[in-house]
Amino acid sequence: MSVARFWRETPRRYNLGGSKCTQCGTVYFPPRLVCPECTHHRQSIEKMVPFQLSGNGEVLSYTVVHEAAEGFEMQVPYVVALVTTDEGPVLTGQIVEVDPERVRIGMRVRATFRKLREEGAAGVIHYGYKFAPEDDSERAPRNPPTEKLPASTSADRARA
Ligand SMILES: [Zn+2]
């Protein structure tokens, strides 16, 4: 993604600003200019208003990722989930501050704003929303980094 496009999108990434159709009440994130739910789409053009999502919702489905994408190497395993927000839109986001084994469908979560990744030599830092358990008792500190090299590997190296 270009830097320009990123900065254009930053406000909504930060605050979950969506839009709402005042004709039928459907909420959209990212915001839309026309409501596809309304029978007469064109009539909704003037009826869309900015709408602030609360960031609260529940886990619809999730995946535990063990193989990190480039730029996420320090974070495996991590959990990516579809979250149904209380206002309706379904968002994709990482679930943080939880043991991946404790994540479950229906778990209540709330949005939190985090550094997502640092990009290349330019050091562009992307921020965005992630989700954390709403219930503090579900929260866990992040696992300490683990040593990935098995003992045999270092022994092999020593011989080489
Ligand atoms: Zn509508």
CSV table of N, CA and C and ligand atoms in Angstrom, one decimal:
chain,number,residue,atom,x,y,z
A,1,MET,N,0.9,-1.2,0.0
A,1,MET,CA,0.0,0.0,0.0
A,1,MET,C,0.9,1.2,0.0
A,2,SER,N,0.5,2.2,-0.8
A,2,SER,CA,1.3,3.5,-0.8
A,2,SER,C,1.1,4.3,0.5
A,3,VAL,N,2.2,5.1,0.7
A,3,VAL,CA,2.1,5.9,1.9
A,3,VAL,C,0.9,6.8,1.9
A,4,ALA,N,0.7,7.4,0.7
A,4,ALA,CA,-0.4,8.4,0.5
A,4,ALA,C,-1.8,7.7,0.9
A,5,ARG,N,-2.0,6.5,0.3
A,5,ARG,CA,-3.2,5.8,0.5
A,5,ARG,C,-3.4,5.5,2.0
A,6,PHE,N,-2.3,5.1,2.6
A,6,PHE,CA,-2.3,4.7,4.0
A,6,PHE,C,-2.8,5.9,4.9
A,7,TRP,N,-2.2,7.1,4.6
A,7,TRP,CA,-2.6,8.2,5.4
A,7,TRP,C,-4.0,8.7,5.2
A,8,ARG,N,-4.5,8.5,3.9
A,8,ARG,CA,-5.9,8.8,3.7
A,8,ARG,C,-6.8,7.9,4.5
A,9,GLU,N,-6.4,6.7,4.7
A,9,GLU,CA,-7.2,5.7,5.4
A,9,GLU,C,-7.0,5.8,6.9
A,10,THR,N,-6.0,6.5,7.4
A,10,THR,CA,-5.7,6.5,8.8
A,10,THR,C,-6.8,6.8,9.7
A,11,PRO,N,-7.6,7.9,9.5
A,11,PRO,CA,-8.6,8.3,10.4
A,11,PRO,C,-9.6,7.1,10.7
A,12,ARG,N,-10.0,6.4,9.7
A,12,ARG,CA,-11.0,5.4,10.0
A,12,ARG,C,-10.3,4.2,10.6
A,13,ARG,N,-9.0,3.9,10.3
A,13,ARG,CA,-8.4,2.8,10.9
A,13,ARG,C,-8.2,3.1,12.4
A,14,TYR,N,-8.1,4.3,12.7
A,14,TYR,CA,-7.9,4.6,14.2
A,14,TYR,C,-9.2,4.6,14.9
A,15,ASN,N,-10.2,5.1,14.4
A,15,ASN,CA,-11.4,5.3,15.2
A,15,ASN,C,-12.6,4.5,14.8
A,16,LEU,N,-12.5,3.5,13.8
A,16,LEU,CA,-13.6,2.7,13.4
A,16,LEU,C,-14.8,3.6,13.0
A,17,GLY,N,-14.5,4.6,12.2
A,17,GLY,CA,-15.6,5.5,11.7
A,17,GLY,C,-16.2,4.8,10.5
A,18,GLY,N,-17.4,4.5,10.6
A,18,GLY,CA,-18.2,3.9,9.5
A,18,GLY,C,-19.2,4.8,9.0
A,19,SER,N,-20.3,4.2,8.4
A,19,SER,CA,-21.4,5.0,8.0
A,19,SER,C,-22.7,4.3,8.2
A,20,LYS,N,-23.8,5.0,8.3
A,20,LYS,CA,-25.1,4.4,8.6
A,20,LYS,C,-26.1,4.9,7.7
A,21,CYS,N,-27.0,4.0,7.2
A,21,CYS,CA,-28.1,4.4,6.3
A,21,CYS,C,-29.2,4.8,7.2
A,22,THR,N,-29.7,6.0,7.1
A,22,THR,CA,-30.8,6.5,7.9
A,22,THR,C,-32.1,6.0,7.4
A,23,GLN,N,-32.1,5.4,6.2
A,23,GLN,CA,-33.4,4.9,5.7
A,23,GLN,C,-33.7,3.5,6.3
A,24,CYS,N,-32.7,2.6,6.4
A,24,CYS,CA,-33.0,1.3,6.9
A,24,CYS,C,-32.2,0.9,8.1
A,25,GLY,N,-31.2,1.8,8.5
A,25,GLY,CA,-30.5,1.6,9.8
A,25,GLY,C,-29.3,0.7,9.6
A,26,THR,N,-28.9,0.2,8.4
A,26,THR,CA,-27.8,-0.6,8.3
A,26,THR,C,-26.5,0.2,8.5
A,27,VAL,N,-25.5,-0.4,9.2
A,27,VAL,CA,-24.2,0.2,9.5
A,27,VAL,C,-23.2,-0.4,8.6
A,28,TYR,N,-22.3,0.4,8.1
A,28,TYR,CA,-21.2,-0.1,7.2
A,28,TYR,C,-19.8,0.3,7.7
A,29,PHE,N,-18.9,-0.6,7.7
A,29,PHE,CA,-17.5,-0.3,7.9
A,29,PHE,C,-16.7,-1.2,7.0
A,30,PRO,N,-15.8,-0.7,6.1
A,30,PRO,CA,-15.6,0.8,5.9
A,30,PRO,C,-16.8,1.5,5.5
A,31,PRO,N,-16.9,2.8,5.6
A,31,PRO,CA,-18.1,3.5,5.3
A,31,PRO,C,-18.4,3.4,3.8
A,32,ARG,N,-19.7,3.4,3.5
A,32,ARG,CA,-20.2,3.4,2.1
A,32,ARG,C,-21.0,4.6,1.8
A,33,LEU,N,-21.0,4.9,0.5
A,33,LEU,CA,-21.8,6.1,0.1
A,33,LEU,C,-23.2,5.8,-0.3
A,34,VAL,N,-23.4,4.5,-0.7
A,34,VAL,CA,-24.7,4.1,-1.1
A,34,VAL,C,-25.1,2.8,-0.3
A,35,CYS,N,-26.4,2.7,0.0
A,35,CYS,CA,-26.8,1.5,0.8
A,35,CYS,C,-27.3,0.4,-0.1
A,36,PRO,N,-26.5,-0.7,-0.2
A,36,PRO,CA,-27.0,-1.8,-1.0
A,36,PRO,C,-28.2,-2.6,-0.4
A,37,GLU,N,-28.5,-2.3,0.9
A,37,GLU,CA,-29.7,-3.0,1.5
A,37,GLU,C,-31.0,-2.3,1.1
A,38,CYS,N,-30.9,-1.1,0.7
A,38,CYS,CA,-32.2,-0.4,0.4
A,38,CYS,C,-32.6,-0.7,-1.0
A,39,THR,N,-33.9,-0.9,-1.2
A,39,THR,CA,-34.4,-1.3,-2.5
A,39,THR,C,-34.1,-0.3,-3.6
A,40,HIS,N,-34.2,1.0,-3.2
A,40,HIS,CA,-33.9,2.0,-4.2
A,40,HIS,C,-32.6,2.7,-3.8
A,41,HIS,N,-31.5,2.1,-4.3
A,41,HIS,CA,-30.2,2.5,-3.9
A,41,HIS,C,-29.9,4.0,-4.0
A,42,ARG,N,-30.4,4.5,-5.1
A,42,ARG,CA,-30.1,5.9,-5.3
A,42,ARG,C,-30.7,6.9,-4.3
A,43,GLN,N,-31.8,6.4,-3.7
A,43,GLN,CA,-32.4,7.2,-2.7
A,43,GLN,C,-31.6,7.3,-1.4
A,44,SER,N,-30.7,6.3,-1.2
A,44,SER,CA,-29.9,6.2,0.0
A,44,SER,C,-28.7,7.1,-0.1
A,45,ILE,N,-28.4,7.6,-1.3
A,45,ILE,CA,-27.2,8.4,-1.4
A,45,ILE,C,-27.1,9.6,-0.4
A,46,GLU,N,-28.3,10.3,-0.3
A,46,GLU,CA,-28.3,11.4,0.6
A,46,GLU,C,-28.6,11.1,2.0
A,47,LYS,N,-28.8,9.8,2.3
A,47,LYS,CA,-29.2,9.3,3.6
A,47,LYS,C,-28.1,8.7,4.4
A,48,MET,N,-26.9,8.6,3.8
A,48,MET,CA,-25.8,8.0,4.6
A,48,MET,C,-25.2,9.0,5.5
A,49,VAL,N,-25.0,8.7,6.7
A,49,VAL,CA,-24.3,9.6,7.7
A,49,VAL,C,-23.1,8.9,8.4
A,50,PRO,N,-22.1,9.7,8.8
A,50,PRO,CA,-21.0,9.1,9.5
A,50,PRO,C,-21.5,8.4,10.8
A,51,PHE,N,-20.9,7.2,11.1
A,51,PHE,CA,-21.3,6.5,12.2
A,51,PHE,C,-20.1,5.9,12.9
A,52,GLN,N,-20.0,6.1,14.2
A,52,GLN,CA,-18.9,5.6,15.0
A,52,GLN,C,-19.2,4.2,15.6
A,53,LEU,N,-18.4,3.2,15.2
A,53,LEU,CA,-18.6,1.9,15.8
A,53,LEU,C,-18.0,1.9,17.2
A,54,SER,N,-18.6,1.1,18.1
A,54,SER,CA,-18.1,1.1,19.4
A,54,SER,C,-16.8,0.3,19.5
A,55,GLY,N,-16.6,-0.7,18.6
A,55,GLY,CA,-15.4,-1.6,18.7
A,55,GLY,C,-15.7,-2.8,19.5
A,56,ASN,N,-16.9,-2.9,20.0
A,56,ASN,CA,-17.3,-4.1,20.8
A,56,ASN,C,-18.0,-5.1,19.9
A,57,GLY,N,-17.7,-6.4,20.2
A,57,GLY,CA,-18.4,-7.4,19.4
A,57,GLY,C,-18.0,-8.8,19.9
A,58,GLU,N,-18.3,-9.8,19.1
A,58,GLU,CA,-18.0,-11.1,19.5
A,58,GLU,C,-17.4,-11.9,18.3
A,59,VAL,N,-16.6,-12.9,18.7
A,59,VAL,CA,-15.8,-13.7,17.7
A,59,VAL,C,-16.8,-14.6,16.9
A,60,LEU,N,-16.8,-14.4,15.6
A,60,LEU,CA,-17.7,-15.2,14.7
A,60,LEU,C,-17.0,-16.5,14.3
A,61,SER,N,-15.7,-16.3,13.9
A,61,SER,CA,-14.8,-17.5,13.6
A,61,SER,C,-13.4,-17.0,13.8
A,62,TYR,N,-12.5,-18.0,13.9
A,62,TYR,CA,-11.1,-17.6,14.0
A,62,TYR,C,-10.1,-18.6,13.5
A,63,THR,N,-8.9,-18.2,13.3
A,63,THR,CA,-7.8,-19.1,12.9
A,63,THR,C,-6.6,-18.8,13.7
A,64,VAL,N,-5.9,-19.8,14.2
A,64,VAL,CA,-4.6,-19.6,14.9
A,64,VAL,C,-3.5,-19.8,13.8
A,65,VAL,N,-2.8,-18.7,13.6
A,65,VAL,CA,-1.7,-18.7,12.6
A,65,VAL,C,-0.4,-19.0,13.2
A,66,HIS,N,0.2,-20.1,12.7
A,66,HIS,CA,1.5,-20.5,13.2
A,66,HIS,C,2.7,-20.1,12.3
A,67,GLU,N,2.4,-20.0,11.0
A,67,GLU,CA,3.4,-19.5,10.0
A,67,GLU,C,3.2,-18.1,9.8
A,68,ALA,N,4.1,-17.3,10.2
A,68,ALA,CA,3.9,-15.8,10.1
A,68,ALA,C,4.1,-15.3,8.7
A,69,ALA,N,3.3,-14.3,8.3
A,69,ALA,CA,3.5,-13.6,7.1
A,69,ALA,C,4.7,-12.7,7.3
A,70,GLU,N,5.3,-12.2,6.2
A,70,GLU,CA,6.5,-11.4,6.3
A,70,GLU,C,6.1,-10.1,7.1
A,71,GLY,N,7.0,-9.8,8.1
A,71,GLY,CA,6.7,-8.6,8.9
A,71,GLY,C,6.0,-9.0,10.2
A,72,PHE,N,5.6,-10.2,10.3
A,72,PHE,CA,4.9,-10.7,11.5
A,72,PHE,C,5.7,-11.7,12.3
A,73,GLU,N,6.9,-11.9,11.9
A,73,GLU,CA,7.7,-13.1,12.4
A,73,GLU,C,7.8,-13.1,13.9
A,74,MET,N,7.7,-12.0,14.6
A,74,MET,CA,7.9,-12.0,16.0
A,74,MET,C,6.6,-12.4,16.8
A,75,GLN,N,5.6,-12.6,16.1
A,75,GLN,CA,4.3,-12.7,16.8
A,75,GLN,C,3.6,-14.0,16.8
A,76,VAL,N,4.2,-15.1,16.1
A,76,VAL,CA,3.5,-16.4,16.1
A,76,VAL,C,3.6,-17.1,17.4
A,77,PRO,N,2.6,-17.9,17.7
A,77,PRO,CA,1.3,-18.0,17.0
A,77,PRO,C,0.4,-16.8,17.3
A,78,TYR,N,-0.4,-16.4,16.4
A,78,TYR,CA,-1.3,-15.4,16.7
A,78,TYR,C,-2.7,-15.8,16.1
A,79,VAL,N,-3.7,-15.1,16.6
A,79,VAL,CA,-5.1,-15.4,16.2
A,79,VAL,C,-5.7,-14.3,15.4
A,80,VAL,N,-6.2,-14.7,14.2
A,80,VAL,CA,-6.9,-13.8,13.4
A,80,VAL,C,-8.4,-14.2,13.4
A,81,ALA,N,-9.3,-13.3,13.6
A,81,ALA,CA,-10.7,-13.6,13.8
A,81,ALA,C,-11.6,-12.7,12.9
A,82,LEU,N,-12.8,-13.3,12.6
A,82,LEU,CA,-13.9,-12.4,12.1
A,82,LEU,C,-14.7,-12.0,13.4
A,83,VAL,N,-14.9,-10.8,13.6
A,83,VAL,CA,-15.6,-10.3,14.7
A,83,VAL,C,-16.9,-9.6,14.3
A,84,THR,N,-18.0,-10.1,14.8
A,84,THR,CA,-19.3,-9.4,14.5
A,84,THR,C,-19.4,-8.3,15.5
A,85,THR,N,-19.4,-7.0,15.0
A,85,THR,CA,-19.5,-5.9,15.9
A,85,THR,C,-21.0,-5.8,16.4
A,86,ASP,N,-21.1,-5.1,17.5
A,86,ASP,CA,-22.5,-5.0,18.1
A,86,ASP,C,-23.4,-4.2,17.1
A,87,GLU,N,-22.8,-3.4,16.2
A,87,GLU,CA,-23.5,-2.6,15.3
A,87,GLU,C,-23.8,-3.3,14.0
A,88,GLY,N,-23.2,-4.5,13.8
A,88,GLY,CA,-23.5,-5.3,12.6
A,88,GLY,C,-22.4,-5.6,11.7
A,89,PRO,N,-21.5,-4.7,11.3
A,89,PRO,CA,-20.4,-5.0,10.4
A,89,PRO,C,-19.5,-6.1,11.0
A,90,VAL,N,-19.0,-7.0,10.1
A,90,VAL,CA,-18.1,-8.0,10.5
A,90,VAL,C,-16.7,-7.5,10.1
A,91,LEU,N,-15.8,-7.5,11.1
A,91,LEU,CA,-14.4,-7.0,10.9
A,91,LEU,C,-13.4,-8.1,11.0
A,92,THR,N,-12.4,-8.1,10.3
A,92,THR,CA,-11.3,-9.0,10.4
A,92,THR,C,-10.2,-8.4,11.3
A,93,GLY,N,-9.7,-9.1,12.3
A,93,GLY,CA,-8.6,-8.5,13.0
A,93,GLY,C,-7.9,-9.5,13.9
A,94,GLN,N,-6.8,-9.1,14.4
A,94,GLN,CA,-6.0,-10.0,15.2
A,94,GLN,C,-6.6,-9.9,16.7
A,95,ILE,N,-6.6,-11.1,17.4
A,95,ILE,CA,-7.0,-11.1,18.8
A,95,ILE,C,-5.7,-11.1,19.6
A,96,VAL,N,-5.6,-10.1,20.5
A,96,VAL,CA,-4.3,-10.0,21.2
A,96,VAL,C,-4.7,-10.1,22.7
A,97,GLU,N,-3.6,-10.2,23.5
A,97,GLU,CA,-3.8,-10.3,25.0
A,97,GLU,C,-4.6,-11.5,25.4
A,98,VAL,N,-4.4,-12.6,24.7
A,98,VAL,CA,-5.1,-13.8,25.0
A,98,VAL,C,-4.3,-15.0,24.6
A,99,ASP,N,-4.4,-16.1,25.4
A,99,ASP,CA,-3.8,-17.3,25.0
A,99,ASP,C,-4.6,-17.9,23.8
A,100,PRO,N,-3.9,-18.2,22.6
A,100,PRO,CA,-4.7,-18.6,21.5
A,100,PRO,C,-5.6,-19.8,21.8
A,101,GLU,N,-5.2,-20.6,22.7
A,101,GLU,CA,-6.1,-21.8,23.0
A,101,GLU,C,-7.4,-21.4,23.8
A,102,ARG,N,-7.4,-20.2,24.3
A,102,ARG,CA,-8.6,-19.7,25.0
A,102,ARG,C,-9.6,-19.0,24.1
A,103,VAL,N,-9.2,-18.7,22.9
A,103,VAL,CA,-10.2,-18.0,22.0
A,103,VAL,C,-11.3,-18.9,21.6
A,104,ARG,N,-12.5,-18.5,21.6
A,104,ARG,CA,-13.6,-19.3,21.2
A,104,ARG,C,-14.7,-18.5,20.5
A,105,ILE,N,-15.5,-19.2,19.7
A,105,ILE,CA,-16.5,-18.6,19.0
A,105,ILE,C,-17.5,-18.0,20.0
A,106,GLY,N,-17.9,-16.8,19.8
A,106,GLY,CA,-18.9,-16.1,20.8
A,106,GLY,C,-18.2,-15.3,21.9
A,107,MET,N,-16.8,-15.4,21.9
A,107,MET,CA,-16.1,-14.7,22.9
A,107,MET,C,-16.3,-13.2,22.7
A,108,ARG,N,-16.6,-12.4,23.8
A,108,ARG,CA,-16.7,-11.0,23.7
A,108,ARG,C,-15.4,-10.3,23.6
A,109,VAL,N,-15.3,-9.4,22.6
A,109,VAL,CA,-14.0,-8.7,22.5
A,109,VAL,C,-14.3,-7.2,22.3
A,110,ARG,N,-13.2,-6.4,22.4
A,110,ARG,CA,-13.3,-5.0,22.2
A,110,ARG,C,-12.1,-4.5,21.4
A,111,ALA,N,-12.3,-3.6,20.5
A,111,ALA,CA,-11.2,-3.1,19.7
A,111,ALA,C,-10.2,-2.3,20.5
A,112,THR,N,-8.9,-2.5,20.1
A,112,THR,CA,-7.8,-1.8,20.7
A,112,THR,C,-6.9,-1.4,19.6
A,113,PHE,N,-6.2,-0.3,19.7
A,113,PHE,CA,-5.4,0.3,18.6
A,113,PHE,C,-3.9,0.0,18.8
A,114,ARG,N,-3.3,-0.7,17.8
A,114,ARG,CA,-2.0,-1.2,18.0
A,114,ARG,C,-1.2,-0.9,16.7
A,115,LYS,N,0.2,-0.9,16.9
A,115,LYS,CA,1.1,-1.0,15.8
A,115,LYS,C,0.9,-2.3,15.1
A,116,LEU,N,0.6,-2.3,13.8
A,116,LEU,CA,0.4,-3.6,13.1
A,116,LEU,C,1.7,-4.1,12.6
A,117,ARG,N,2.5,-3.2,11.9
A,117,ARG,CA,3.8,-3.7,11.4
A,117,ARG,C,4.6,-2.5,11.0
A,118,GLU,N,5.9,-2.8,10.9
A,118,GLU,CA,6.8,-1.8,10.4
A,118,GLU,C,7.2,-2.2,9.0
A,119,GLU,N,7.2,-1.2,8.1
A,119,GLU,CA,7.4,-1.6,6.7
A,119,GLU,C,8.8,-1.2,6.2
A,120,GLY,N,9.6,-2.2,5.9
A,120,GLY,CA,10.9,-2.0,5.2
A,120,GLY,C,11.8,-1.0,5.7
A,121,ALA,N,12.8,-0.6,4.9
A,121,ALA,CA,13.8,0.3,5.3
A,121,ALA,C,13.3,1.7,5.7
A,122,ALA,N,12.2,2.1,5.0
A,122,ALA,CA,11.6,3.4,5.3
A,122,ALA,C,11.0,3.5,6.7
A,123,GLY,N,10.8,2.3,7.3
A,123,GLY,CA,10.3,2.3,8.6
A,123,GLY,C,8.9,2.9,8.8
A,124,VAL,N,8.1,2.8,7.8
A,124,VAL,CA,6.7,3.2,7.9
A,124,VAL,C,6.0,2.3,8.9
A,125,ILE,N,5.4,2.9,9.9
A,125,ILE,CA,4.7,2.1,10.9
A,125,ILE,C,3.2,2.2,10.7
A,126,HIS,N,2.6,1.0,10.5
A,126,HIS,CA,1.2,1.0,10.3
A,126,HIS,C,0.4,0.7,11.6
A,127,TYR,N,-0.5,1.5,11.9
A,127,TYR,CA,-1.4,1.3,13.0
A,127,TYR,C,-2.7,0.9,12.6
A,128,GLY,N,-3.4,0.1,13.4
A,128,GLY,CA,-4.8,-0.3,13.1
A,128,GLY,C,-5.4,-0.9,14.3
A,129,TYR,N,-6.6,-1.4,14.1
A,129,TYR,CA,-7.3,-2.0,15.2
A,129,TYR,C,-7.0,-3.5,15.4
A,130,LYS,N,-7.0,-3.9,16.6
A,130,LYS,CA,-6.9,-5.3,16.9
A,130,LYS,C,-8.0,-5.5,18.0
A,131,PHE,N,-8.2,-6.7,18.4
A,131,PHE,CA,-9.2,-7.0,19.4
A,131,PHE,C,-8.6,-7.7,20.6
A,132,ALA,N,-9.1,-7.4,21.8
A,132,ALA,CA,-8.7,-8.1,23.0
A,132,ALA,C,-9.9,-8.5,23.7
A,133,PRO,N,-9.8,-9.6,24.6
A,133,PRO,CA,-11.0,-10.0,25.3
A,133,PRO,C,-11.6,-8.9,26.1
A,134,GLU,N,-12.9,-8.8,26.1
A,134,GLU,CA,-13.6,-7.8,26.9
A,134,GLU,C,-13.5,-8.1,28.4
A,135,ASP,N,-13.5,-9.4,28.7
A,135,ASP,CA,-13.4,-9.8,30.1
A,135,ASP,C,-12.0,-9.9,30.5
A,136,ASP,N,-11.6,-9.1,31.5
A,136,ASP,CA,-10.2,-9.1,31.9
A,136,ASP,C,-9.7,-10.4,32.4
A,137,SER,N,-10.5,-11.3,32.9
A,137,SER,CA,-10.1,-12.6,33.3
A,137,SER,C,-9.7,-13.5,32.2
A,138,GLU,N,-10.1,-13.1,31.0
A,138,GLU,CA,-9.7,-13.9,29.8
A,138,GLU,C,-8.3,-13.5,29.3
A,139,ARG,N,-7.8,-12.3,29.8
A,139,ARG,CA,-6.6,-11.8,29.2
A,139,ARG,C,-5.4,-12.5,29.7
A,140,ALA,N,-4.4,-12.6,28.9
A,140,ALA,CA,-3.2,-13.2,29.2
A,140,ALA,C,-2.0,-12.4,28.7
A,141,PRO,N,-0.9,-12.3,29.4
A,141,PRO,CA,0.2,-11.6,28.9
A,141,PRO,C,0.7,-12.4,27.7
A,142,ARG,N,1.4,-11.7,26.8
A,142,ARG,CA,1.9,-12.4,25.6
A,142,ARG,C,3.0,-13.4,26.1
A,143,ASN,N,3.0,-14.5,25.4
A,143,ASN,CA,4.0,-15.5,25.7
A,143,ASN,C,5.4,-14.9,25.5
A,144,PRO,N,6.3,-15.2,26.4
A,144,PRO,CA,7.7,-14.7,26.2
A,144,PRO,C,8.3,-15.3,24.9
A,145,PRO,N,9.1,-14.6,24.2
A,145,PRO,CA,9.7,-15.2,23.0
A,145,PRO,C,10.4,-16.5,23.3
A,146,THR,N,10.2,-17.5,22.4
A,146,THR,CA,10.9,-18.8,22.7
A,146,THR,C,12.0,-19.0,21.7
A,147,GLU,N,13.0,-19.8,22.2
A,147,GLU,CA,14.2,-20.1,21.4
A,147,GLU,C,13.7,-21.1,20.3
A,148,LYS,N,13.8,-20.7,19.0
A,148,LYS,CA,13.3,-21.6,18.0
A,148,LYS,C,14.3,-22.7,17.5
A,149,LEU,N,15.6,-22.4,17.7
A,149,LEU,CA,16.6,-23.4,17.2
A,149,LEU,C,16.6,-24.6,18.2
A,150,PRO,N,16.3,-25.8,17.6
A,150,PRO,CA,16.5,-27.0,18.5
A,150,PRO,C,17.9,-27.2,18.8
A,151,ALA,N,18.2,-28.0,19.9
A,151,ALA,CA,19.6,-28.2,20.4
A,151,ALA,C,20.5,-28.8,19.3
A,152,SER,N,19.9,-29.7,18.5
A,152,SER,CA,20.7,-30.4,17.5
A,152,SER,C,21.2,-29.4,16.5
A,153,THR,N,20.5,-28.4,16.2
A,153,THR,CA,20.9,-27.5,15.2
A,153,THR,C,22.2,-26.7,15.6
A,154,SER,N,22.2,-26.3,16.8
A,154,SER,CA,23.4,-25.6,17.3
A,154,SER,C,24.6,-26.6,17.3
A,155,ALA,N,24.3,-27.8,17.6
A,155,ALA,CA,25.4,-28.8,17.7
A,155,ALA,C,25.9,-29.0,16.3
A,156,ASP,N,25.0,-29.2,15.3
A,156,ASP,CA,25.4,-29.3,13.9
A,156,ASP,C,26.3,-28.2,13.4
A,157,ARG,N,25.9,-27.0,13.9
A,157,ARG,CA,26.6,-25.8,13.5
A,157,ARG,C,28.0,-25.8,14.0
A,158,ALA,N,28.1,-26.3,15.3
A,158,ALA,CA,29.4,-26.3,15.9
A,158,ALA,C,30.4,-27.3,15.2
A,159,ARG,N,29.8,-28.4,14.7
A,159,ARG,CA,30.6,-29.3,13.9
A,159,ARG,C,31.1,-28.8,12.6
A,160,ALA,N,30.2,-27.9,12.0
A,160,ALA,CA,30.5,-27.5,10.6
A,160,ALA,C,31.7,-26.5,10.6
B,1,ZN,ZN,-30.4,1.4,3.6
